[in-house]
mmCIF file of N, CA and C in Angstrom:
data_model
loop_
_atom_site.group_PDB
_atom_site.id
_atom_site.type_symbol
_atom_site.label_atom_id
_atom_site.label_comp_id
_atom_site.label_asym_id
_atom_site.label_seq_id
_atom_site.Cartn_x
_atom_site.Cartn_y
_atom_site.Cartn_z
ATOM 1 N N MET A 1 17.606 11.489 -13.861
ATOM 2 C CA MET A 1 16.952 11.863 -12.639
ATOM 3 C C MET A 1 17.217 13.338 -12.355
ATOM 4 N N PRO A 2 16.220 14.034 -11.781
ATOM 5 C CA PRO A 2 16.434 15.438 -11.437
ATOM 6 C C PRO A 2 17.452 15.573 -10.303
ATOM 7 N N THR A 3 17.895 16.803 -10.055
ATOM 8 C CA THR A 3 18.904 17.012 -9.009
ATOM 9 C C THR A 3 18.370 16.673 -7.624
ATOM 10 N N THR A 4 17.080 16.929 -7.353
ATOM 11 C CA THR A 4 16.478 16.520 -6.088
ATOM 12 C C THR A 4 15.122 15.894 -6.359
ATOM 13 N N ALA A 5 14.740 14.961 -5.497
ATOM 14 C CA ALA A 5 13.476 14.268 -5.660
ATOM 15 C C ALA A 5 12.920 13.914 -4.290
ATOM 16 N N LEU A 6 11.601 13.764 -4.226
ATOM 17 C CA LEU A 6 10.944 13.318 -3.006
ATOM 18 C C LEU A 6 10.846 11.801 -3.018
ATOM 19 N N VAL A 7 11.189 11.187 -1.890
ATOM 20 C CA VAL A 7 11.174 9.726 -1.803
ATOM 21 C C VAL A 7 10.504 9.293 -0.505
ATOM 22 N N ILE A 8 9.659 8.295 -0.607
ATOM 23 C CA ILE A 8 9.133 7.584 0.555
ATOM 24 C C ILE A 8 9.861 6.243 0.549
ATOM 25 N N PRO A 9 10.500 5.857 1.653
ATOM 26 C CA PRO A 9 11.344 4.652 1.655
ATOM 27 C C PRO A 9 10.686 3.404 1.066
ATOM 28 N N SER A 10 9.409 3.174 1.320
ATOM 29 C CA SER A 10 8.758 1.959 0.828
ATOM 30 C C SER A 10 8.239 2.089 -0.602
ATOM 31 N N SER A 11 8.341 3.281 -1.189
ATOM 32 C CA SER A 11 7.827 3.520 -2.530
ATOM 33 C C SER A 11 8.803 3.022 -3.589
ATOM 34 N N ALA A 12 8.239 2.559 -4.692
ATOM 35 C CA ALA A 12 9.074 2.041 -5.777
ATOM 36 C C ALA A 12 9.527 3.136 -6.730
ATOM 37 N N SER A 13 9.037 4.378 -6.563
ATOM 38 C CA SER A 13 9.392 5.450 -7.485
ATOM 39 C C SER A 13 9.714 6.728 -6.719
ATOM 40 N N TYR A 14 10.257 7.701 -7.451
ATOM 41 C CA TYR A 14 10.525 9.000 -6.849
ATOM 42 C C TYR A 14 9.577 10.037 -7.438
ATOM 43 N N HIS A 15 9.403 11.144 -6.732
ATOM 44 C CA HIS A 15 8.489 12.206 -7.141
ATOM 45 C C HIS A 15 9.260 13.510 -7.284
ATOM 46 N N VAL A 16 8.916 14.291 -8.291
ATOM 47 C CA VAL A 16 9.551 15.591 -8.480
ATOM 48 C C VAL A 16 8.604 16.736 -8.118
ATOM 49 N N ASP A 17 7.325 16.442 -8.033
ATOM 50 C CA ASP A 17 6.327 17.461 -7.735
ATOM 51 C C ASP A 17 5.778 17.245 -6.329
ATOM 52 N N PRO A 18 6.000 18.182 -5.401
ATOM 53 C CA PRO A 18 5.485 17.997 -4.044
ATOM 54 C C PRO A 18 3.960 17.988 -3.971
ATOM 55 N N ALA A 19 3.275 18.449 -5.024
ATOM 56 C CA ALA A 19 1.815 18.441 -5.058
ATOM 57 C C ALA A 19 1.256 17.245 -5.835
ATOM 58 N N CYS A 20 2.079 16.263 -6.125
ATOM 59 C CA CYS A 20 1.661 15.081 -6.898
ATOM 60 C C CYS A 20 0.567 14.305 -6.156
ATOM 61 N N ARG A 21 -0.505 13.964 -6.869
ATOM 62 C CA ARG A 21 -1.602 13.189 -6.264
ATOM 63 C C ARG A 21 -1.128 11.817 -5.814
ATOM 64 N N ALA A 22 -0.235 11.190 -6.580
ATOM 65 C CA ALA A 22 0.267 9.864 -6.208
ATOM 66 C C ALA A 22 1.124 9.941 -4.944
ATOM 67 N N LEU A 23 1.842 11.038 -4.765
ATOM 68 C CA LEU A 23 2.625 11.227 -3.550
ATOM 69 C C LEU A 23 1.693 11.376 -2.348
ATOM 70 N N ASP A 24 0.599 12.115 -2.528
ATOM 71 C CA ASP A 24 -0.383 12.244 -1.449
ATOM 72 C C ASP A 24 -0.970 10.884 -1.079
ATOM 73 N N THR A 25 -1.300 10.080 -2.076
ATOM 74 C CA THR A 25 -1.831 8.740 -1.823
ATOM 75 C C THR A 25 -0.808 7.901 -1.066
ATOM 76 N N ALA A 26 0.453 7.967 -1.472
ATOM 77 C CA ALA A 26 1.510 7.201 -0.790
ATOM 78 C C ALA A 26 1.665 7.662 0.658
ATOM 79 N N ARG A 27 1.580 8.960 0.882
ATOM 80 C CA ARG A 27 1.662 9.486 2.257
ATOM 81 C C ARG A 27 0.538 8.942 3.120
ATOM 82 N N LEU A 28 -0.674 8.961 2.586
ATOM 83 C CA LEU A 28 -1.827 8.479 3.339
ATOM 84 C C LEU A 28 -1.736 6.984 3.617
ATOM 85 N N ARG A 29 -1.291 6.206 2.633
ATOM 86 C CA ARG A 29 -1.217 4.757 2.789
ATOM 87 C C ARG A 29 -0.111 4.327 3.743
ATOM 88 N N THR A 30 1.026 5.001 3.698
ATOM 89 C CA THR A 30 2.174 4.566 4.499
ATOM 90 C C THR A 30 2.334 5.343 5.793
ATOM 91 N N ARG A 31 1.705 6.513 5.854
ATOM 92 C CA ARG A 31 1.841 7.415 7.017
ATOM 93 C C ARG A 31 3.293 7.814 7.264
ATOM 94 N N VAL A 32 4.038 7.920 6.160
ATOM 95 C CA VAL A 32 5.441 8.313 6.221
ATOM 96 C C VAL A 32 5.607 9.647 5.499
ATOM 97 N N VAL A 33 6.400 10.519 6.064
ATOM 98 C CA VAL A 33 6.674 11.813 5.441
ATOM 99 C C VAL A 33 7.783 11.630 4.407
ATOM 100 N N PRO A 34 7.557 12.079 3.168
ATOM 101 C CA PRO A 34 8.608 11.952 2.161
ATOM 102 C C PRO A 34 9.784 12.879 2.473
ATOM 103 N N THR A 35 10.947 12.491 2.001
ATOM 104 C CA THR A 35 12.142 13.310 2.221
ATOM 105 C C THR A 35 12.748 13.682 0.873
ATOM 106 N N TRP A 36 13.369 14.856 0.834
ATOM 107 C CA TRP A 36 14.082 15.291 -0.360
ATOM 108 C C TRP A 36 15.430 14.591 -0.381
ATOM 109 N N THR A 37 15.837 14.131 -1.543
ATOM 110 C CA THR A 37 17.125 13.467 -1.682
ATOM 111 C C THR A 37 17.720 13.788 -3.040
ATOM 112 N N SER A 38 19.027 13.671 -3.121
ATOM 113 C CA SER A 38 19.683 13.839 -4.420
ATOM 114 C C SER A 38 20.001 12.478 -5.030
ATOM 115 N N ASP A 39 19.705 11.404 -4.299
ATOM 116 C CA ASP A 39 19.955 10.050 -4.797
ATOM 117 C C ASP A 39 18.733 9.177 -4.524
ATOM 118 N N ALA A 40 17.926 8.952 -5.545
ATOM 119 C CA ALA A 40 16.735 8.120 -5.412
ATOM 120 C C ALA A 40 17.030 6.667 -5.747
ATOM 121 N N GLY A 41 18.283 6.328 -5.885
ATOM 122 C CA GLY A 41 18.635 4.947 -6.223
ATOM 123 C C GLY A 41 18.240 4.631 -7.647
ATOM 124 N N ASP A 42 17.834 3.408 -7.881
ATOM 125 C CA ASP A 42 17.432 3.036 -9.236
ATOM 126 C C ASP A 42 15.915 3.029 -9.385
ATOM 127 N N ARG A 43 15.230 3.842 -8.599
ATOM 128 C CA ARG A 43 13.781 3.970 -8.728
ATOM 129 C C ARG A 43 13.441 4.719 -10.013
ATOM 130 N N PRO A 44 12.336 4.356 -10.659
ATOM 131 C CA PRO A 44 11.879 5.146 -11.814
ATOM 132 C C PRO A 44 11.100 6.365 -11.339
ATOM 133 N N ALA A 45 10.854 7.291 -12.242
ATOM 134 C CA ALA A 45 10.045 8.467 -11.925
ATOM 135 C C ALA A 45 8.593 8.046 -11.739
ATOM 136 N N CYS A 46 7.902 8.737 -10.867
ATOM 137 C CA CYS A 46 6.473 8.525 -10.657
ATOM 138 C C CYS A 46 5.739 8.749 -11.988
ATOM 139 N N LEU A 47 4.780 7.891 -12.303
ATOM 140 C CA LEU A 47 4.041 8.015 -13.561
ATOM 141 C C LEU A 47 3.251 9.313 -13.629
ATOM 142 N N VAL A 48 2.749 9.780 -12.494
ATOM 143 C CA VAL A 48 1.951 11.005 -12.468
ATOM 144 C C VAL A 48 2.854 12.227 -12.594
ATOM 145 N N CYS A 49 3.947 12.257 -11.820
ATOM 146 C CA CYS A 49 4.889 13.392 -11.887
ATOM 147 C C CYS A 49 5.544 13.493 -13.260
ATOM 148 N N ALA A 50 5.945 12.351 -13.792
ATOM 149 C CA ALA A 50 6.677 12.342 -15.059
ATOM 150 C C ALA A 50 5.806 12.850 -16.199
ATOM 151 N N ASP A 51 4.516 12.511 -16.169
ATOM 152 C CA ASP A 51 3.576 12.962 -17.195
ATOM 153 C C ASP A 51 4.206 12.875 -18.580
ATOM 154 N N THR A 52 4.663 11.679 -18.917
ATOM 155 C CA THR A 52 5.388 11.481 -20.165
ATOM 156 C C THR A 52 4.488 11.392 -21.388
ATOM 157 N N GLY A 53 3.190 11.362 -21.165
ATOM 158 C CA GLY A 53 2.295 11.236 -22.300
ATOM 159 C C GLY A 53 2.156 9.801 -22.771
ATOM 160 N N HIS A 54 2.676 8.846 -21.985
ATOM 161 C CA HIS A 54 2.524 7.444 -22.357
ATOM 162 C C HIS A 54 1.052 7.072 -22.399
ATOM 163 N N THR A 55 0.724 6.138 -23.245
ATOM 164 C CA THR A 55 -0.644 5.652 -23.352
ATOM 165 C C THR A 55 -0.708 4.154 -23.104
ATOM 166 N N GLU A 56 0.369 3.582 -22.584
ATOM 167 C CA GLU A 56 0.403 2.144 -22.312
ATOM 168 C C GLU A 56 1.218 1.890 -21.047
ATOM 169 N N TRP A 57 0.645 1.108 -20.137
ATOM 170 C CA TRP A 57 1.307 0.799 -18.869
ATOM 171 C C TRP A 57 1.080 -0.651 -18.514
ATOM 172 N N THR A 58 2.024 -1.250 -17.799
ATOM 173 C CA THR A 58 1.850 -2.591 -17.246
ATOM 174 C C THR A 58 1.517 -2.419 -15.774
ATOM 175 N N LEU A 59 0.416 -3.035 -15.348
ATOM 176 C CA LEU A 59 -0.021 -2.915 -13.963
ATOM 177 C C LEU A 59 0.756 -3.885 -13.081
ATOM 178 N N THR A 60 1.406 -3.363 -12.063
ATOM 179 C CA THR A 60 2.110 -4.174 -11.074
ATOM 180 C C THR A 60 1.713 -3.666 -9.694
ATOM 181 N N ALA A 61 2.099 -4.398 -8.667
ATOM 182 C CA ALA A 61 1.831 -3.933 -7.301
ATOM 183 C C ALA A 61 2.543 -2.607 -7.051
ATOM 184 N N GLN A 62 3.660 -2.374 -7.721
ATOM 185 C CA GLN A 62 4.420 -1.140 -7.529
ATOM 186 C C GLN A 62 3.802 0.049 -8.269
ATOM 187 N N THR A 63 3.120 -0.186 -9.386
ATOM 188 C CA THR A 63 2.547 0.919 -10.158
ATOM 189 C C THR A 63 1.056 1.122 -9.892
ATOM 190 N N LEU A 64 0.456 0.250 -9.112
ATOM 191 C CA LEU A 64 -0.993 0.295 -8.887
ATOM 192 C C LEU A 64 -1.484 1.672 -8.454
ATOM 193 N N TRP A 65 -0.900 2.225 -7.410
ATOM 194 C CA TRP A 65 -1.426 3.470 -6.847
ATOM 195 C C TRP A 65 -1.132 4.674 -7.737
ATOM 196 N N GLU A 66 -0.069 4.638 -8.511
ATOM 197 C CA GLU A 66 0.184 5.722 -9.458
ATOM 198 C C GLU A 66 -0.818 5.651 -10.614
ATOM 199 N N LEU A 67 -1.104 4.442 -11.090
ATOM 200 C CA LEU A 67 -2.098 4.295 -12.154
ATOM 201 C C LEU A 67 -3.497 4.634 -11.641
ATOM 202 N N TYR A 68 -3.757 4.337 -10.376
ATOM 203 C CA TYR A 68 -5.027 4.708 -9.751
ATOM 204 C C TYR A 68 -5.234 6.224 -9.843
ATOM 205 N N GLU A 69 -4.181 6.986 -9.607
ATOM 206 C CA GLU A 69 -4.269 8.439 -9.689
ATOM 207 C C GLU A 69 -4.258 8.940 -11.132
ATOM 208 N N LEU A 70 -3.603 8.215 -12.008
ATOM 209 C CA LEU A 70 -3.448 8.639 -13.398
ATOM 210 C C LEU A 70 -4.691 8.358 -14.237
ATOM 211 N N ILE A 71 -5.328 7.220 -13.983
ATOM 212 C CA ILE A 71 -6.491 6.800 -14.773
ATOM 213 C C ILE A 71 -7.752 7.141 -13.992
ATOM 214 N N GLU A 72 -8.531 8.031 -14.541
ATOM 215 C CA GLU A 72 -9.763 8.415 -13.851
ATOM 216 C C GLU A 72 -10.950 8.077 -14.718
ATOM 217 N N PRO A 73 -12.009 7.571 -14.160
ATOM 218 C CA PRO A 73 -12.162 7.099 -12.792
ATOM 219 C C PRO A 73 -11.710 5.648 -12.665
ATOM 220 N N SER A 74 -11.077 5.342 -11.558
ATOM 221 C CA SER A 74 -10.634 3.974 -11.290
ATOM 222 C C SER A 74 -10.672 3.715 -9.804
ATOM 223 N N LYS A 75 -10.528 2.442 -9.442
ATOM 224 C CA LYS A 75 -10.448 2.066 -8.028
ATOM 225 C C LYS A 75 -9.731 0.734 -7.937
ATOM 226 N N PRO A 76 -9.132 0.431 -6.794
ATOM 227 C CA PRO A 76 -8.464 -0.858 -6.635
ATOM 228 C C PRO A 76 -9.476 -1.999 -6.771
ATOM 229 N N TYR A 77 -9.041 -3.090 -7.359
ATOM 230 C CA TYR A 77 -9.882 -4.271 -7.533
ATOM 231 C C TYR A 77 -9.433 -5.330 -6.532
ATOM 232 N N THR A 78 -10.374 -5.867 -5.773
ATOM 233 C CA THR A 78 -10.034 -6.853 -4.747
ATOM 234 C C THR A 78 -10.691 -8.198 -5.026
ATOM 235 N N GLU A 79 -10.048 -9.235 -4.541
ATOM 236 C CA GLU A 79 -10.609 -10.585 -4.540
ATOM 237 C C GLU A 79 -10.430 -11.139 -3.134
ATOM 238 N N TRP A 80 -11.289 -12.084 -2.767
ATOM 239 C CA TRP A 80 -11.205 -12.678 -1.439
ATOM 240 C C TRP A 80 -10.042 -13.652 -1.394
ATOM 241 N N ASP A 81 -9.193 -13.499 -0.385
ATOM 242 C CA ASP A 81 -8.061 -14.388 -0.181
ATOM 243 C C ASP A 81 -8.430 -15.371 0.926
ATOM 244 N N ALA A 82 -8.681 -16.615 0.551
ATOM 245 C CA ALA A 82 -9.117 -17.627 1.521
ATOM 246 C C ALA A 82 -8.033 -17.929 2.559
ATOM 247 N N ASP A 83 -6.764 -17.816 2.179
ATOM 248 C CA ASP A 83 -5.672 -18.097 3.118
ATOM 249 C C ASP A 83 -5.651 -17.116 4.283
ATOM 250 N N SER A 84 -5.819 -15.834 3.992
ATOM 251 C CA SER A 84 -5.780 -14.831 5.053
ATOM 252 C C SER A 84 -7.178 -14.459 5.548
ATOM 253 N N ASP A 85 -8.203 -14.989 4.871
ATOM 254 C CA ASP A 85 -9.594 -14.738 5.221
ATOM 255 C C ASP A 85 -9.937 -13.246 5.213
ATOM 256 N N ARG A 86 -9.440 -12.562 4.159
ATOM 257 C CA ARG A 86 -9.728 -11.140 3.984
ATOM 258 C C ARG A 86 -9.525 -10.767 2.515
ATOM 259 N N PRO A 87 -10.071 -9.623 2.109
ATOM 260 C CA PRO A 87 -9.870 -9.216 0.715
ATOM 261 C C PRO A 87 -8.424 -8.786 0.473
ATOM 262 N N ARG A 88 -7.998 -8.955 -0.785
ATOM 263 C CA ARG A 88 -6.634 -8.592 -1.182
ATOM 264 C C ARG A 88 -6.713 -7.850 -2.512
ATOM 265 N N VAL A 89 -5.966 -6.758 -2.632
ATOM 266 C CA VAL A 89 -5.939 -5.996 -3.879
ATOM 267 C C VAL A 89 -5.164 -6.799 -4.923
ATOM 268 N N VAL A 90 -5.798 -7.032 -6.074
ATOM 269 C CA VAL A 90 -5.164 -7.816 -7.137
ATOM 270 C C VAL A 90 -5.171 -7.089 -8.478
ATOM 271 N N GLY A 91 -5.648 -5.843 -8.481
ATOM 272 C CA GLY A 91 -5.685 -5.132 -9.750
ATOM 273 C C GLY A 91 -6.373 -3.794 -9.635
ATOM 274 N N LEU A 92 -6.858 -3.313 -10.773
ATOM 275 C CA LEU A 92 -7.462 -1.988 -10.869
ATOM 276 C C LEU A 92 -8.738 -2.092 -11.697
ATOM 277 N N THR A 93 -9.817 -1.494 -11.196
ATOM 278 C CA THR A 93 -11.061 -1.408 -11.946
ATOM 279 C C THR A 93 -11.093 -0.041 -12.613
ATOM 280 N N ILE A 94 -11.337 -0.031 -13.912
ATOM 281 C CA ILE A 94 -11.409 1.214 -14.674
ATOM 282 C C ILE A 94 -12.856 1.391 -15.097
ATOM 283 N N ARG A 95 -13.451 2.495 -14.690
ATOM 284 C CA ARG A 95 -14.841 2.774 -15.050
ATOM 285 C C ARG A 95 -14.852 3.666 -16.267
ATOM 286 N N GLU A 96 -15.341 3.145 -17.340
ATOM 287 C CA GLU A 96 -15.445 3.931 -18.570
ATOM 288 C C GLU A 96 -16.665 4.838 -18.496
ATOM 289 N N HIS A 97 -16.643 5.900 -19.267
ATOM 290 C CA HIS A 97 -17.759 6.834 -19.323
ATOM 291 C C HIS A 97 -18.754 6.409 -20.396
ATOM 292 N N HIS A 98 -19.852 7.088 -20.435
ATOM 293 C CA HIS A 98 -20.857 6.939 -21.493
ATOM 294 C C HIS A 98 -21.456 5.539 -21.562
ATOM 295 N N GLY A 99 -21.696 4.924 -20.417
ATOM 296 C CA GLY A 99 -22.384 3.641 -20.391
ATOM 297 C C GLY A 99 -21.547 2.449 -20.810
ATOM 298 N N LEU A 100 -20.262 2.626 -21.009
ATOM 299 C CA LEU A 100 -19.407 1.499 -21.367
ATOM 300 C C LEU A 100 -19.128 0.654 -20.128
ATOM 301 N N PRO A 101 -18.835 -0.628 -20.300
ATOM 302 C CA PRO A 101 -18.634 -1.495 -19.137
ATOM 303 C C PRO A 101 -17.345 -1.173 -18.389
ATOM 304 N N ARG A 102 -17.293 -1.630 -17.145
ATOM 305 C CA ARG A 102 -16.076 -1.505 -16.345
ATOM 306 C C ARG A 102 -15.053 -2.495 -16.870
ATOM 307 N N LEU A 103 -13.807 -2.105 -16.777
ATOM 308 C CA LEU A 103 -12.710 -2.983 -17.160
ATOM 309 C C LEU A 103 -11.938 -3.352 -15.907
ATOM 310 N N VAL A 104 -11.456 -4.568 -15.846
ATOM 311 C CA VAL A 104 -10.628 -4.990 -14.715
ATOM 312 C C VAL A 104 -9.260 -5.385 -15.253
ATOM 313 N N ALA A 105 -8.238 -4.733 -14.718
ATOM 314 C CA ALA A 105 -6.858 -5.082 -15.052
ATOM 315 C C ALA A 105 -6.245 -5.725 -13.820
ATOM 316 N N ARG A 106 -5.660 -6.890 -14.007
ATOM 317 C CA ARG A 106 -4.984 -7.577 -12.914
ATOM 318 C C ARG A 106 -3.481 -7.351 -13.060
ATOM 319 N N TYR A 107 -2.744 -7.608 -11.982
ATOM 320 C CA TYR A 107 -1.293 -7.443 -12.038
ATOM 321 C C TYR A 107 -0.723 -8.200 -13.232
ATOM 322 N N GLY A 108 0.124 -7.538 -13.983
ATOM 323 C CA GLY A 108 0.744 -8.123 -15.167
ATOM 324 C C GLY A 108 0.059 -7.731 -16.462
ATOM 325 N N ASP A 109 -1.204 -7.293 -16.385
ATOM 326 C CA ASP A 109 -1.945 -6.894 -17.582
ATOM 327 C C ASP A 109 -1.433 -5.549 -18.103
ATOM 328 N N THR A 110 -1.628 -5.328 -19.390
ATOM 329 C CA THR A 110 -1.263 -4.061 -20.020
ATOM 330 C C THR A 110 -2.519 -3.226 -20.201
ATOM 331 N N ILE A 111 -2.453 -1.978 -19.770
ATOM 332 C CA ILE A 111 -3.559 -1.036 -19.936
ATOM 333 C C ILE A 111 -3.155 -0.059 -21.030
ATOM 334 N N ARG A 112 -4.044 0.121 -22.010
ATOM 335 C CA ARG A 112 -3.778 1.066 -23.094
ATOM 336 C C ARG A 112 -4.885 2.102 -23.160
ATOM 337 N N CYS A 113 -4.510 3.319 -23.497
ATOM 338 C CA CYS A 113 -5.477 4.399 -23.673
ATOM 339 C C CYS A 113 -5.310 4.952 -25.084
ATOM 340 N N ARG A 114 -6.366 4.848 -25.863
ATOM 341 C CA ARG A 114 -6.374 5.391 -27.220
ATOM 342 C C ARG A 114 -7.611 6.276 -27.358
ATOM 343 N N ASP A 115 -7.402 7.507 -27.710
ATOM 344 C CA ASP A 115 -8.500 8.454 -27.911
ATOM 345 C C ASP A 115 -9.424 8.534 -26.694
ATOM 346 N N GLY A 116 -8.847 8.465 -25.483
ATOM 347 C CA GLY A 116 -9.624 8.589 -24.261
ATOM 348 C C GLY A 116 -10.343 7.330 -23.815
ATOM 349 N N ARG A 117 -10.171 6.228 -24.551
ATOM 350 C CA ARG A 117 -10.814 4.957 -24.183
ATOM 351 C C ARG A 117 -9.748 3.966 -23.761
ATOM 352 N N TYR A 118 -10.042 3.241 -22.704
ATOM 353 C CA TYR A 118 -9.084 2.285 -22.152
ATOM 354 C C TYR A 118 -9.400 0.873 -22.613
ATOM 355 N N THR A 119 -8.344 0.109 -22.837
ATOM 356 C CA THR A 119 -8.467 -1.320 -23.096
ATOM 357 C C THR A 119 -7.476 -2.040 -22.192
ATOM 358 N N VAL A 120 -7.814 -3.264 -21.826
ATOM 359 C CA VAL A 120 -6.948 -4.081 -20.979
ATOM 360 C C VAL A 120 -6.566 -5.316 -21.770
ATOM 361 N N HIS A 121 -5.269 -5.581 -21.812
ATOM 362 C CA HIS A 121 -4.747 -6.730 -22.543
ATOM 363 C C HIS A 121 -4.113 -7.678 -21.524
ATOM 364 N N PRO A 122 -4.737 -8.838 -21.302
ATOM 365 C CA PRO A 122 -4.253 -9.766 -20.272
ATOM 366 C C PRO A 122 -2.838 -10.249 -20.537
ATOM 367 N N ALA A 123 -2.118 -10.430 -19.453
ATOM 368 C CA ALA A 123 -0.753 -10.958 -19.531
ATOM 369 C C ALA A 123 -0.813 -12.473 -19.636
ATOM 370 N N ALA A 124 0.286 -13.049 -20.058
ATOM 371 C CA ALA A 124 0.389 -14.501 -20.055
ATOM 372 C C ALA A 124 0.324 -14.968 -18.606
ATOM 373 N N ASP A 125 -0.168 -16.174 -18.360
ATOM 374 C CA ASP A 125 -0.344 -16.680 -16.996
ATOM 375 C C ASP A 125 0.932 -16.628 -16.179
ATOM 376 N N GLU A 126 2.079 -16.975 -16.783
ATOM 377 C CA GLU A 126 3.316 -16.963 -16.008
ATOM 378 C C GLU A 126 3.743 -15.551 -15.639
ATOM 379 N N GLN A 127 3.461 -14.559 -16.510
ATOM 380 C CA GLN A 127 3.804 -13.172 -16.197
ATOM 381 C C GLN A 127 2.934 -12.660 -15.052
ATOM 382 N N GLN A 128 1.640 -13.019 -15.049
ATOM 383 C CA GLN A 128 0.767 -12.605 -13.960
ATOM 384 C C GLN A 128 1.238 -13.205 -12.646
ATOM 385 N N ALA A 129 1.662 -14.440 -12.653
ATOM 386 C CA ALA A 129 2.143 -15.075 -11.429
ATOM 387 C C ALA A 129 3.372 -14.350 -10.895
ATOM 388 N N ASP A 130 4.277 -13.927 -11.786
ATOM 389 C CA ASP A 130 5.485 -13.210 -11.365
ATOM 390 C C ASP A 130 5.142 -11.865 -10.733
ATOM 391 N N THR A 131 4.223 -11.123 -11.316
ATOM 392 C CA THR A 131 3.920 -9.789 -10.803
ATOM 393 C C THR A 131 3.028 -9.851 -9.567
ATOM 394 N N ARG A 132 2.279 -10.911 -9.377
ATOM 395 C CA ARG A 132 1.436 -11.037 -8.192
ATOM 396 C C ARG A 132 2.240 -11.331 -6.946
ATOM 397 N N THR A 133 3.408 -11.902 -7.102
ATOM 398 C CA THR A 133 4.202 -12.232 -5.926
ATOM 399 C C THR A 133 4.713 -10.993 -5.217
ATOM 400 N N GLY A 134 4.700 -9.837 -5.895
ATOM 401 C CA GLY A 134 5.144 -8.598 -5.282
ATOM 402 C C GLY A 134 4.214 -8.121 -4.182
ATOM 403 N N GLN A 135 3.006 -8.690 -4.102
ATOM 404 C CA GLN A 135 1.994 -8.281 -3.133
ATOM 405 C C GLN A 135 1.750 -6.788 -3.234
ATOM 406 N N GLU A 136 0.840 -6.331 -2.438
ATOM 407 C CA GLU A 136 0.484 -4.916 -2.468
ATOM 408 C C GLU A 136 1.584 -4.088 -1.830
ATOM 409 N N ALA A 137 1.988 -3.043 -2.530
ATOM 410 C CA ALA A 137 3.059 -2.176 -1.996
ATOM 411 C C ALA A 137 2.509 -1.176 -1.021
#
C-alpha cells in the first residue's frame, strides 16, 4: 500500500489518484467526501487507480463501479426484484463495438479482455449466490 491513500468509509478499496474516475463515481453515489489516510486497512487498491494491466476480473458488488469505469462502454445491469418491487443492480452490461452483441456479466462472473474484445465466463451457481448476497455497495 502507498504511504497515503484516499478512502471513502463505505468503499471496498482505496484510491491513490485524486482524479480517479472510480473515486468520482463513489463520491457521487455515496455523497461522502474521501479522506486521506495512511492506513486503508485490508482494502485492495482501486482497479482504475492501480492500472495493473490485468485483463481478467471477477465481478462482485464491491468491484462493480470500478469495472464500470474501467470497461468502456458499459452500464449497470438491473433486474426487477419482486420482493422490494423495484429494480436491483445485479451485474454489468458491456457494449461491444463494431456491431457485436451486448454482453451481460452477473455478480460472480469472470470478465476477460483479449485484444480489446470482452468475453464473460459465467460463475458456478453457488459462487454467484455467494457474491450476490453482498448486495449493491
